[in-house]
Short mmCIF file of C-alpha atoms and ligand atoms in Angstrom, two decimals:
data_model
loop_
_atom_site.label_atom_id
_atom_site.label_comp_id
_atom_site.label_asym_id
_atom_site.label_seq_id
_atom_site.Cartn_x
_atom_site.Cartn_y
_atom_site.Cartn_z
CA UNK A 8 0.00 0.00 0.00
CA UNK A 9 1.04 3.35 -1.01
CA UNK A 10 0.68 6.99 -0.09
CA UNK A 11 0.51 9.16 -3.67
CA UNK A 12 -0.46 12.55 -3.90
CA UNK A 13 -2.02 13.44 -7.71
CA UNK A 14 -2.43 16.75 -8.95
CA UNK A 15 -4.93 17.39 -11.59
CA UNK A 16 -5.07 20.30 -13.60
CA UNK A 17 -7.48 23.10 -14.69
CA UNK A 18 -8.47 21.24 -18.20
CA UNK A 19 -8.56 18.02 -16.32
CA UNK A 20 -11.47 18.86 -13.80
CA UNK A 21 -12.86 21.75 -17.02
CA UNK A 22 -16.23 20.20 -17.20
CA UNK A 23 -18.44 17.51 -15.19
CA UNK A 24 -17.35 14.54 -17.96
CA UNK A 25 -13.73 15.34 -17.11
CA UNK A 26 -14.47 15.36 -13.38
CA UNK A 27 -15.81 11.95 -13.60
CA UNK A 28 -12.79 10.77 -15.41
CA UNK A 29 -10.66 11.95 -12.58
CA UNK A 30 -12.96 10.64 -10.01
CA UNK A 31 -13.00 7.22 -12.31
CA UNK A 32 -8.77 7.67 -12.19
CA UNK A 33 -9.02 7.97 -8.19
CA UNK A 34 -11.47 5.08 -7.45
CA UNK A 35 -9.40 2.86 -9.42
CA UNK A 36 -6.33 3.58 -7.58
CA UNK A 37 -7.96 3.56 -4.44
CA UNK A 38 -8.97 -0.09 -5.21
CA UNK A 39 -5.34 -1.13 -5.43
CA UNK A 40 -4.73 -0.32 -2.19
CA UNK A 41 -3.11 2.80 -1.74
CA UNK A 42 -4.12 6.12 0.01
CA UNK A 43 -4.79 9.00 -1.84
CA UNK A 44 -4.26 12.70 -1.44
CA UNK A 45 -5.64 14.54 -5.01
CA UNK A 46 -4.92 18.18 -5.11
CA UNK A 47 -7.07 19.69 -7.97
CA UNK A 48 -6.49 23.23 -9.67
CA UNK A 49 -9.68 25.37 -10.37
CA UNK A 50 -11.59 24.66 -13.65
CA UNK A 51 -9.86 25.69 -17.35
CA UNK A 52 -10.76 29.69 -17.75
CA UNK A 53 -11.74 29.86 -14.39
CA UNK A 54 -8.68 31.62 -12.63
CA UNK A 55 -8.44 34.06 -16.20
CA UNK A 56 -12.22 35.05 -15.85
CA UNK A 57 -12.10 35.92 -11.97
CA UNK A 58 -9.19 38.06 -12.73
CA UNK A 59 -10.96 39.72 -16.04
CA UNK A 60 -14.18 40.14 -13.59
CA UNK A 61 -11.66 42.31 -11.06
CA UNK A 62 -9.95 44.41 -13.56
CA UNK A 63 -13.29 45.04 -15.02
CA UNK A 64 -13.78 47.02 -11.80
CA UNK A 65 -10.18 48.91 -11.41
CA UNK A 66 -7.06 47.82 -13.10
CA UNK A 67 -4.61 47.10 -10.10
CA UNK A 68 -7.11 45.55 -7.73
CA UNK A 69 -6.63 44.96 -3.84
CA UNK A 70 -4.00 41.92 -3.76
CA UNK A 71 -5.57 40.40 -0.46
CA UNK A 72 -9.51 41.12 -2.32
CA UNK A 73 -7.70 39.16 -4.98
CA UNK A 74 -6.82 36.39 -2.94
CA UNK A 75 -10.34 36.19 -1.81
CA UNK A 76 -11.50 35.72 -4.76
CA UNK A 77 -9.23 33.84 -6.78
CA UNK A 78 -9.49 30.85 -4.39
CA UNK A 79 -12.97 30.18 -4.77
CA UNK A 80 -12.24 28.62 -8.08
CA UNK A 81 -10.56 25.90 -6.58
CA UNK A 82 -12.78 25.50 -3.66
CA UNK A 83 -15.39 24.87 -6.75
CA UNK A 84 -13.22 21.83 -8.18
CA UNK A 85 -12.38 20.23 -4.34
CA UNK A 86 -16.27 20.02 -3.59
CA UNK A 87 -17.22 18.71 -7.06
CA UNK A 88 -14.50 16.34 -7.45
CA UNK A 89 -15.54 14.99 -3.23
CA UNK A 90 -19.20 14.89 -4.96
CA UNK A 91 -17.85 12.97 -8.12
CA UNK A 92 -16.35 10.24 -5.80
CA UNK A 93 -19.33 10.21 -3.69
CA UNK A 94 -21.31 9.08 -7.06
CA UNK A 95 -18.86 6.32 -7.53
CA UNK A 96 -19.23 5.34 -3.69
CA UNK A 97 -16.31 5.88 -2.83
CA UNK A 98 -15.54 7.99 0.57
CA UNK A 99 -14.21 11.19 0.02
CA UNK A 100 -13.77 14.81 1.62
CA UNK A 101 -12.88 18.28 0.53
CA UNK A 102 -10.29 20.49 2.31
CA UNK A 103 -9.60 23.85 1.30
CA UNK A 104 -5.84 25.10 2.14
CA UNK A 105 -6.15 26.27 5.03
CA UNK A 106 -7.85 23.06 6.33
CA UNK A 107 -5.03 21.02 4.83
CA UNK A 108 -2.73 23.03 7.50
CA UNK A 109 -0.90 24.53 4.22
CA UNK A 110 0.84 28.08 6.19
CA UNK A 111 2.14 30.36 4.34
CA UNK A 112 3.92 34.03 4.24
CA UNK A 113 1.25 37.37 4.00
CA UNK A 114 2.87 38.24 0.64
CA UNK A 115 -0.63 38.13 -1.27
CA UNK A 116 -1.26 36.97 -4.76
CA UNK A 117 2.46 35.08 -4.47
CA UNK A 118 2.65 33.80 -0.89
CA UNK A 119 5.28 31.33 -0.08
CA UNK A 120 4.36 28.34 2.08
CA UNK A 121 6.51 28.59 5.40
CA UNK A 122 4.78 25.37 6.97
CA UNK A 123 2.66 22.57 6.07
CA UNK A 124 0.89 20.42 9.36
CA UNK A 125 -0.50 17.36 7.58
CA UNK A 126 -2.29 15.96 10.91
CA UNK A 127 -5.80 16.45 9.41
CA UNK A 128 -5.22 15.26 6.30
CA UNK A 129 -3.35 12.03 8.37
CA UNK A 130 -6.00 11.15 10.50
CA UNK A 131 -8.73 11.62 7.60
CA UNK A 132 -6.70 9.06 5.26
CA UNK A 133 -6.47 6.59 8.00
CA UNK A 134 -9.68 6.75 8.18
CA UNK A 135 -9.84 5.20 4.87
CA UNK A 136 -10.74 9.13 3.05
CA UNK A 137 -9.68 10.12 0.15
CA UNK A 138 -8.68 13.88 0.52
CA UNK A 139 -9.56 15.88 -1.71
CA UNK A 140 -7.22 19.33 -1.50
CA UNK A 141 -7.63 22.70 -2.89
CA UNK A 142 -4.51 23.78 -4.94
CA UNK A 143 -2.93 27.19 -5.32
CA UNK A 144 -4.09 28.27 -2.04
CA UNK A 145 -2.89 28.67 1.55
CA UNK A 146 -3.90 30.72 4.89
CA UNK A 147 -1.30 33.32 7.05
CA UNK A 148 -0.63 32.45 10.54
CA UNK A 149 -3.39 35.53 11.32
CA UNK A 150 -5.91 33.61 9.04
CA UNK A 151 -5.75 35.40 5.97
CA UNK A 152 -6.13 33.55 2.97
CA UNK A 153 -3.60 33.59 -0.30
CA UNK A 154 -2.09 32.14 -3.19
CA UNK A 155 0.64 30.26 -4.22
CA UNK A 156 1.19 32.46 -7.89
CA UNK A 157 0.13 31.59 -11.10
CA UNK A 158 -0.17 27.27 -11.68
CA UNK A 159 0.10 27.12 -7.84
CA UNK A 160 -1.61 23.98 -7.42
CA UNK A 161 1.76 22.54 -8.84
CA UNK A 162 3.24 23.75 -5.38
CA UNK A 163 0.45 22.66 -3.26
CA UNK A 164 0.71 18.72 -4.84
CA UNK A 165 4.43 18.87 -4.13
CA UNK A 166 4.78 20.41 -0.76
CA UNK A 167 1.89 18.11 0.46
CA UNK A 168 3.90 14.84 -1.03
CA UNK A 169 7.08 16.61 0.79
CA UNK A 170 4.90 17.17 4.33
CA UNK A 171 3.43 13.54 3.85
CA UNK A 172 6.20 11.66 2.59
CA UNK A 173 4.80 10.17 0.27
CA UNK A 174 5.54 7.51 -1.98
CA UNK A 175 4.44 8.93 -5.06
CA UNK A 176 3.59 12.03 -6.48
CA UNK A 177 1.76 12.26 -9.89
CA UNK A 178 1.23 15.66 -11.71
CA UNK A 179 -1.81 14.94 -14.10
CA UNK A 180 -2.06 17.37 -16.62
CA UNK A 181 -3.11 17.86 -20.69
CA UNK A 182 -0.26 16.46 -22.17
CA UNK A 183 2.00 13.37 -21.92
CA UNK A 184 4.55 14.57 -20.46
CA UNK A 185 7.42 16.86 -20.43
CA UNK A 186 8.48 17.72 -24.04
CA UNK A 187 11.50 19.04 -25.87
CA UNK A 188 9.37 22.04 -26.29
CA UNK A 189 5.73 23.04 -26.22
CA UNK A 190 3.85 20.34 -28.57
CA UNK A 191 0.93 22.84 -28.89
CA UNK A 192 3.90 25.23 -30.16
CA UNK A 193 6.47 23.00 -32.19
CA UNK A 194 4.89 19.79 -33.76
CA UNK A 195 8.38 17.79 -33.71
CA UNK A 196 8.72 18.01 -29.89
CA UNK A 197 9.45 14.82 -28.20
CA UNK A 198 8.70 13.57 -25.01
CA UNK A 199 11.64 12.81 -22.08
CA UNK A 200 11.81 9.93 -20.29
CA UNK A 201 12.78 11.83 -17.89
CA UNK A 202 14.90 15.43 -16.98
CA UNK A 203 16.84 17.20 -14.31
CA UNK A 204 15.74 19.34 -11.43
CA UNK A 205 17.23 22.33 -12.71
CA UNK A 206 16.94 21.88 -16.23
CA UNK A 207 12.88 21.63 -15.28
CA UNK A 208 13.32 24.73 -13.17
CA UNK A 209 15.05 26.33 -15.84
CA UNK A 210 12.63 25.77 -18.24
CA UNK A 211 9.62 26.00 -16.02
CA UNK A 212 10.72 29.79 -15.42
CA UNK A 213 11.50 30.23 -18.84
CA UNK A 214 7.87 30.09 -20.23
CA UNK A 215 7.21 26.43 -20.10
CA UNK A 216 4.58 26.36 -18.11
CA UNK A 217 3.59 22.97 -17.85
CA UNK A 218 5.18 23.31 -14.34
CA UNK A 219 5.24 26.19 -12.15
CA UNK A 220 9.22 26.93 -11.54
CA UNK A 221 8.72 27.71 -7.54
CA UNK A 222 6.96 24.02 -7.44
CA UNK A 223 10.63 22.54 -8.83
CA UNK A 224 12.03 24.70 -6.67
CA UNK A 225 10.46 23.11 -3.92
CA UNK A 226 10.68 19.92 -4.86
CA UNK A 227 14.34 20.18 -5.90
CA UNK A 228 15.26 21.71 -2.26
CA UNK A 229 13.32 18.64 -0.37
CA UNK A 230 14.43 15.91 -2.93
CA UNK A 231 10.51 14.95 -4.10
CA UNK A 232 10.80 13.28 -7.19
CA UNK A 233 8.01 13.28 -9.21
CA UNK A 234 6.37 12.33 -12.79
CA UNK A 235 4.43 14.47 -14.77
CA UNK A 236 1.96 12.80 -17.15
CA UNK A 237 -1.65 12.77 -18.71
CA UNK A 238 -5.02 12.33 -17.06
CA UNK A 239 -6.42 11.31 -20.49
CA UNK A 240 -4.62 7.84 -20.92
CA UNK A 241 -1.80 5.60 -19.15
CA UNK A 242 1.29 6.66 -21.18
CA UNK A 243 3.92 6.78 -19.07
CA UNK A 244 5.37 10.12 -18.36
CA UNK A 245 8.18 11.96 -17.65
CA UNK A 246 10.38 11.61 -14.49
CA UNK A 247 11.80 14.96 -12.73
CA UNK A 248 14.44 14.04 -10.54
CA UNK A 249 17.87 14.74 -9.13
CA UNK A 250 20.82 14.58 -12.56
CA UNK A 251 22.38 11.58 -13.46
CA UNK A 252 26.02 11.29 -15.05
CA UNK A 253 24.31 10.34 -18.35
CA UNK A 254 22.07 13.56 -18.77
CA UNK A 255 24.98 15.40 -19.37
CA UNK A 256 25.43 13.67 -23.03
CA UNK A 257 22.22 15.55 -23.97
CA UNK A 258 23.20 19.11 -25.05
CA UNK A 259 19.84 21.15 -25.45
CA UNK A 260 17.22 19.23 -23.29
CA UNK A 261 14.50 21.70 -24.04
CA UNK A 262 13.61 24.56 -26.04
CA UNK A 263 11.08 27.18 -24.68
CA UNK A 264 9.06 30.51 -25.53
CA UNK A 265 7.81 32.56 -23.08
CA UNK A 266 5.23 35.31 -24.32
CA UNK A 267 4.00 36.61 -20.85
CA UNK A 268 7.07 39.29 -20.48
CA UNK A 269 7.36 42.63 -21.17
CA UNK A 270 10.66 44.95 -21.19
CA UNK A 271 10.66 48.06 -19.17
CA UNK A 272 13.88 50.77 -19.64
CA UNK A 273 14.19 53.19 -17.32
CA UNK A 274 15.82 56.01 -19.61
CA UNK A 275 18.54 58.53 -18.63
CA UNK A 276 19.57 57.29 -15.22
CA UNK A 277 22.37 59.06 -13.47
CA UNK A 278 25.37 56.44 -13.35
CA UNK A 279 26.38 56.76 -9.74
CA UNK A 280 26.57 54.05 -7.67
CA UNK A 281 23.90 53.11 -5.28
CA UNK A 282 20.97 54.13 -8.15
CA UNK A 283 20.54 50.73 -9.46
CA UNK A 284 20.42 49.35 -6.10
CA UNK A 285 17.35 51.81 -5.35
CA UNK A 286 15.69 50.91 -7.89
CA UNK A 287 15.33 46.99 -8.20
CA UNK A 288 14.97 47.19 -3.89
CA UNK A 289 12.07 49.25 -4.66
CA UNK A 290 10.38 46.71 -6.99
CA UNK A 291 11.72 44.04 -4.94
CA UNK A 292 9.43 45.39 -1.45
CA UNK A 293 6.23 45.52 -4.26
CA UNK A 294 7.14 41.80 -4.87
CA UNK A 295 7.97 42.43 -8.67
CA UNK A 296 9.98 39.76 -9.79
CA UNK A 297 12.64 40.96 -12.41
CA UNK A 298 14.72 38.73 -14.36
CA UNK A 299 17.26 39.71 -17.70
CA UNK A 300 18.76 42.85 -16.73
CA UNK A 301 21.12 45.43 -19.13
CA UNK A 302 22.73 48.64 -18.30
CA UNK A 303 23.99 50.73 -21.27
CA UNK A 304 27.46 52.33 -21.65
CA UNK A 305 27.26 56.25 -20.08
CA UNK A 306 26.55 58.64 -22.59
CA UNK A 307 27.58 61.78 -22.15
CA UNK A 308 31.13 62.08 -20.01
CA UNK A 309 30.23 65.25 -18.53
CA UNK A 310 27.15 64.14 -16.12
CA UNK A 311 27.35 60.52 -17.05
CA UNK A 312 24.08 59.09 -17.43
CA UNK A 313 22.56 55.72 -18.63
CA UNK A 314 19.87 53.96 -19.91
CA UNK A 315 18.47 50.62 -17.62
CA UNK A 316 16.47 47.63 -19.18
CA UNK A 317 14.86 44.86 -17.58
CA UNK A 318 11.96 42.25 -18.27
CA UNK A 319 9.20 41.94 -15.87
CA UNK A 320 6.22 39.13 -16.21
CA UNK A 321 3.46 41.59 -18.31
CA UNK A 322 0.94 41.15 -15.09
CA UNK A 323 3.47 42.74 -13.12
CA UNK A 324 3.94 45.58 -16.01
CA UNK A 325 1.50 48.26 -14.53
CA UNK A 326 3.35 47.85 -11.10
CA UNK A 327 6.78 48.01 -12.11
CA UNK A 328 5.93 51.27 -14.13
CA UNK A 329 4.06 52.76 -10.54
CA UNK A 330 6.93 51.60 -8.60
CA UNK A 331 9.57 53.34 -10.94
CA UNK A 332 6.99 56.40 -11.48
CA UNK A 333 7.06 57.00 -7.64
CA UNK A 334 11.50 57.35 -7.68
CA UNK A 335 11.70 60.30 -10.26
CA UNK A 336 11.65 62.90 -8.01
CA UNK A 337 14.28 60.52 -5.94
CA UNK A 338 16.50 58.73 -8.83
CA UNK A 339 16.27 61.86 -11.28
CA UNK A 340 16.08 59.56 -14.76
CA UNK A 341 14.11 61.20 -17.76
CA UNK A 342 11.42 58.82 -18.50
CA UNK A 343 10.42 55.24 -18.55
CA UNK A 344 9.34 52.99 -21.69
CA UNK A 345 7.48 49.80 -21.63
CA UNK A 346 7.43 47.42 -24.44
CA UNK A 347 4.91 44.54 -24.20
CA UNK A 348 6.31 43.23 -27.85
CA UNK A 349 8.87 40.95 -26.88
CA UNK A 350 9.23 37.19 -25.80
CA UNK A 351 12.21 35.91 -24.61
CA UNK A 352 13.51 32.36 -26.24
CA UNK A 353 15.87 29.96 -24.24
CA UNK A 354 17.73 26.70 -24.72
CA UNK A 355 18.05 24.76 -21.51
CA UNK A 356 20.68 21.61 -21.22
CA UNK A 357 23.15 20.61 -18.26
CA UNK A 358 25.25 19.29 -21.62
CA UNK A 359 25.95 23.03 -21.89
CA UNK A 360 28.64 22.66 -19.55
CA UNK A 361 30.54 20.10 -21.25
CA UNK A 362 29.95 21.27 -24.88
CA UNK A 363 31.09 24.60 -26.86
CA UNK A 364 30.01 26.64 -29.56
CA UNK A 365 25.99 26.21 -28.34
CA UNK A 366 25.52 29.89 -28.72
CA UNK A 367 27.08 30.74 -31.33
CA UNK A 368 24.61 27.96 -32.96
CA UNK A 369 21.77 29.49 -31.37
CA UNK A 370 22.82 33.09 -32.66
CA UNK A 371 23.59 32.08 -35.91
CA UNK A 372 20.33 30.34 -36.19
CA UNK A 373 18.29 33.69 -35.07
CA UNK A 374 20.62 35.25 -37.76
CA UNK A 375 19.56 33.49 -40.60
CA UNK A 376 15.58 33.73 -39.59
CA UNK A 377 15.87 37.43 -39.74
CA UNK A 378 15.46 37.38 -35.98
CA UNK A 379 17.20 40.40 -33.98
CA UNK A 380 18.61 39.92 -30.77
CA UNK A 381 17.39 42.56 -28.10
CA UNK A 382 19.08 41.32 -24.77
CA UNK A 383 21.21 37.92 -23.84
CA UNK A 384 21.74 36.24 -20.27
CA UNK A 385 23.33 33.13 -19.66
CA UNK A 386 23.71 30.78 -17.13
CA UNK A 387 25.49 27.40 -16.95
CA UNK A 388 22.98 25.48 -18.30
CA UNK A 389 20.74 27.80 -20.16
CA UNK A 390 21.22 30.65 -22.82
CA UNK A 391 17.86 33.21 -23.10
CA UNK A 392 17.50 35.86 -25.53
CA UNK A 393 14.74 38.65 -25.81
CA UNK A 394 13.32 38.73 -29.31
CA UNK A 395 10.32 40.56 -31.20
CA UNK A 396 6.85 39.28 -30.09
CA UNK A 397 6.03 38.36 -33.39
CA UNK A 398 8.91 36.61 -34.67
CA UNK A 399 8.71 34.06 -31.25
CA UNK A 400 6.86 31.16 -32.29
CA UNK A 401 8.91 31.14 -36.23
CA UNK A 402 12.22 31.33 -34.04
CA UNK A 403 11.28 28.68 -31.18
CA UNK A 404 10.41 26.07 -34.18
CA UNK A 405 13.45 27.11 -36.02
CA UNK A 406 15.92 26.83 -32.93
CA UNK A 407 14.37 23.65 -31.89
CA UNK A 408 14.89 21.78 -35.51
CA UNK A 409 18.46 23.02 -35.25
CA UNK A 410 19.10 21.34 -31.61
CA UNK A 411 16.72 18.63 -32.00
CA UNK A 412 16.53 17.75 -35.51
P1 ADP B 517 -2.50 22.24 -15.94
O1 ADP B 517 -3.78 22.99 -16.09
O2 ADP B 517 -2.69 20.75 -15.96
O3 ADP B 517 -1.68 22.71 -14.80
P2 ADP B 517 -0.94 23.79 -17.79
O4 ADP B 517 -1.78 24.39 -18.87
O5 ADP B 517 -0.53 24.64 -16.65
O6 ADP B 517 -1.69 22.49 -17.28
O7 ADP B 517 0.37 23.12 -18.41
C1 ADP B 517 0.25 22.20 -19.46
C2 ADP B 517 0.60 22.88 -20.77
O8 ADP B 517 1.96 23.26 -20.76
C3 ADP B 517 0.48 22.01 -21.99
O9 ADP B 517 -0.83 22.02 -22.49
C4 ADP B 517 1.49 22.59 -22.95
O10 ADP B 517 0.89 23.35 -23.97
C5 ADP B 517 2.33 23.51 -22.09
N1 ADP B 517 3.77 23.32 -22.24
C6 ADP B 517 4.68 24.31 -22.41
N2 ADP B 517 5.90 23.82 -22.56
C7 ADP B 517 5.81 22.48 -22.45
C8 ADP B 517 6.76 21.41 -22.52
N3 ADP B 517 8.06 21.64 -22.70
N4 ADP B 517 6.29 20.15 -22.38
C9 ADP B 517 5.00 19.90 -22.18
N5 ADP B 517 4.06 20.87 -22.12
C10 ADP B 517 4.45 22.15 -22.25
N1 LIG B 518 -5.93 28.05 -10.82
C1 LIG B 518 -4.61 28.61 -10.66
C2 LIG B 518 -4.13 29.21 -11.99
O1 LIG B 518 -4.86 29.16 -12.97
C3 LIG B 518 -3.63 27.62 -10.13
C4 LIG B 518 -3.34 26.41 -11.01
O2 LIG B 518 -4.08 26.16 -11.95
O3 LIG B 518 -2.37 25.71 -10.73
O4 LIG B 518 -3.08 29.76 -12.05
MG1 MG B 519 -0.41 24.41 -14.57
#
């Protein structure tokens, strides 16, 4: 007898028929034996449309309103999916986060879990239960509730296998596995038997979003492994674990595209020290996460100024451009641009170490598509560029036939 935690996704619970296939899924496992914790995300279009609903009313709404609201669509799925197994006779019960004993930080809309007490969700499994959990959500020591960021319930389903050492923990989603690159995006893509923690991360937080990159995180730090793989059939899927000698043979493990960015440059910053500093600490304390970073040469010798790019997720646009807005009188820079037209493009491989010459590959590739290079960062295993919008999807194909071919 085993203890697995499954996660099901948003198009895997997205209408009744599909919640009776998962509740089908459950009951069968439950027959072999084993105990089961399922951790279900809210249904397809559900999360998007609460947030449309809320910016239909102001654009940067209340983060902890947010919160409120935002985990009612999985405390739909956890009741429905309890309901489904009902039907089927088998027993089950819901738990929102908070029930679960999921703790996290008060950092709304992104909270971190500091703290997960898994009695409840013990006793009710030795009970013979199956537990039912919301994902994506958590509660603050002072009983506030929050969530876990964008494809959350990712988190939840690992951090509950980590609490409950579990044997197994199964991330059922709308696709086989984890591919070379987004099948939806590059026909040729090819499933892995299985990849590295930090290739996964790397390529989780570079756009590929079948897993959320602070979930691989987690599961990286507290050694879960886990397999990510379809709720429609019984392919097997693909393995994330710790690397093995052999993964290193593999130059490019994955290819990905990630659209959701947007490139802010805050233009004609005096180049003293300490101004960069004030600026990213200031949209550090509003939680804005910033990732490729570029500081032009001085201009101008006399009063040396600059000009300061960096890529924020495009949610977090409208508060990176408030946060930077409120320094002017303080930093003294002329103006700030935002450009929502980019996507940044990345090749991910722990080969990458042992091999030379990948980016001048990927380069020349971009070359001869007619693709320009806006900004570059590089890391031992991955190489990222920021490209045009428009020219993402022709370059992620083209890049991909070139490493993968
Ligand atoms: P869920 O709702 O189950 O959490 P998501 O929509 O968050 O599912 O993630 C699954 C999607 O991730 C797939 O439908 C696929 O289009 C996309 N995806 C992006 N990159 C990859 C990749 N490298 N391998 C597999 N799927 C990927
Ligand atoms: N429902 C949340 C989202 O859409 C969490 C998740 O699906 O994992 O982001
Ligand atoms: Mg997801």
């Amino acid at each position: 007898m085993a203890l697995i935690v499954q996660k099901y996704g948003g198009t895997s619970v997205g209408n009744p028929e599909r919640i009776k296939n998962v509740a089908a899924r459950v009951a069968r496992c439950r027959q072999e034996g084993h105990k089961l914790v399922v951790v279900v995300s809210a249904m397809s279009g559900v999360t998007d449309s609460l947030i449309k609903l809320a910016k239909e009313l102001m654009p940067l709404p209340n983060e902890r309103e947010m919160d409120m609201l935002l985990a009612t669509g999985e405390q739909t799925t956890i009741a429905l999916t309890a309901i489904a197994l009902h039907a089927l006779n088998v027993p089950a019960i819901s738990l929102t986060g908070a029930q679960a004993g999921i703790v996290t930080d008060g950092v709304h809309t992104k909270a971190k879990i500091k703290n997960i007490t898994p009695k409840k969700v013990h006793a009710l499994l030795d009970e013979g239960q199956v537990v039912i959990v919301a994902g994506f959500q958590g509660q603050t020591m002072e009983g506030q509730i929050t969530t876990l960021g964008r494809g959350g319930s990712d988190l939840t389903a690992i951090a509950l296998a980590a609490a409950l050492k579990a044997d197994l923990c199964q991330i059922y989603t709308d696709v086989d596995g984890v591919y070379t690159a987004d099948p939806r995006l590059v026909p040729g893509a090819r499933k892995l038997s299985e990849i590295s923690y930090d290739e996964m991360l790397e390529l989780a937080s570079l756009g590929a979003k079948v897993m959320q990159s602070r979930s691989v995180e987690f599961a990286k730090k507290f050694g879960v492994v886990f397999e990510v793989r379809s709720s429609m059939n019984e392919n097997p899927g693909t393995l994330v674990k710790e690397e093995t000698r052999s993964m290193e043979d593999v130059v490019i493990r994955g290819v990905s595209l990630d659209k959701n960015q947007a490139k802010v440059t805050v233009v004609g910053v005096p180049d003293r020290p300490g101004t960069a500093a004030r600026i990213f600490k200031a949209l550090g304390d509003a939680a804005v996460n910033v990732d490729m970073i570029v500081q032009n040469v001085s201009h101008a010798a006399a009063s040396p100024c600059t000009d300061l790019s960096f890529t924020v997720d495009k949610p977090d646009l409208l508060k990176a451009h408030k946060v930077i807005d409120s320094l002017k009188s303080e930093v003294a820079f002329r103006e700030v641009t935002a450009d929502e037209n980019i996507s940044k493009l990345s090749i991910v491989g722990v080969g990458m170490r042992s091999h030379s010459g990948v980016a001048a590959k990927m380069f020349d590739v971009l070359a001869k598509n007619g693709v320009n290079i806006e900004m570059i960062s590089t890391s031992e295993i991955k190489i990222s560029v920021v490209i045009e919008l428009a020219k993402g999807e022709t370059a992620l194909r083209a890049i991909h036939e070139a490493f993968h071919a």
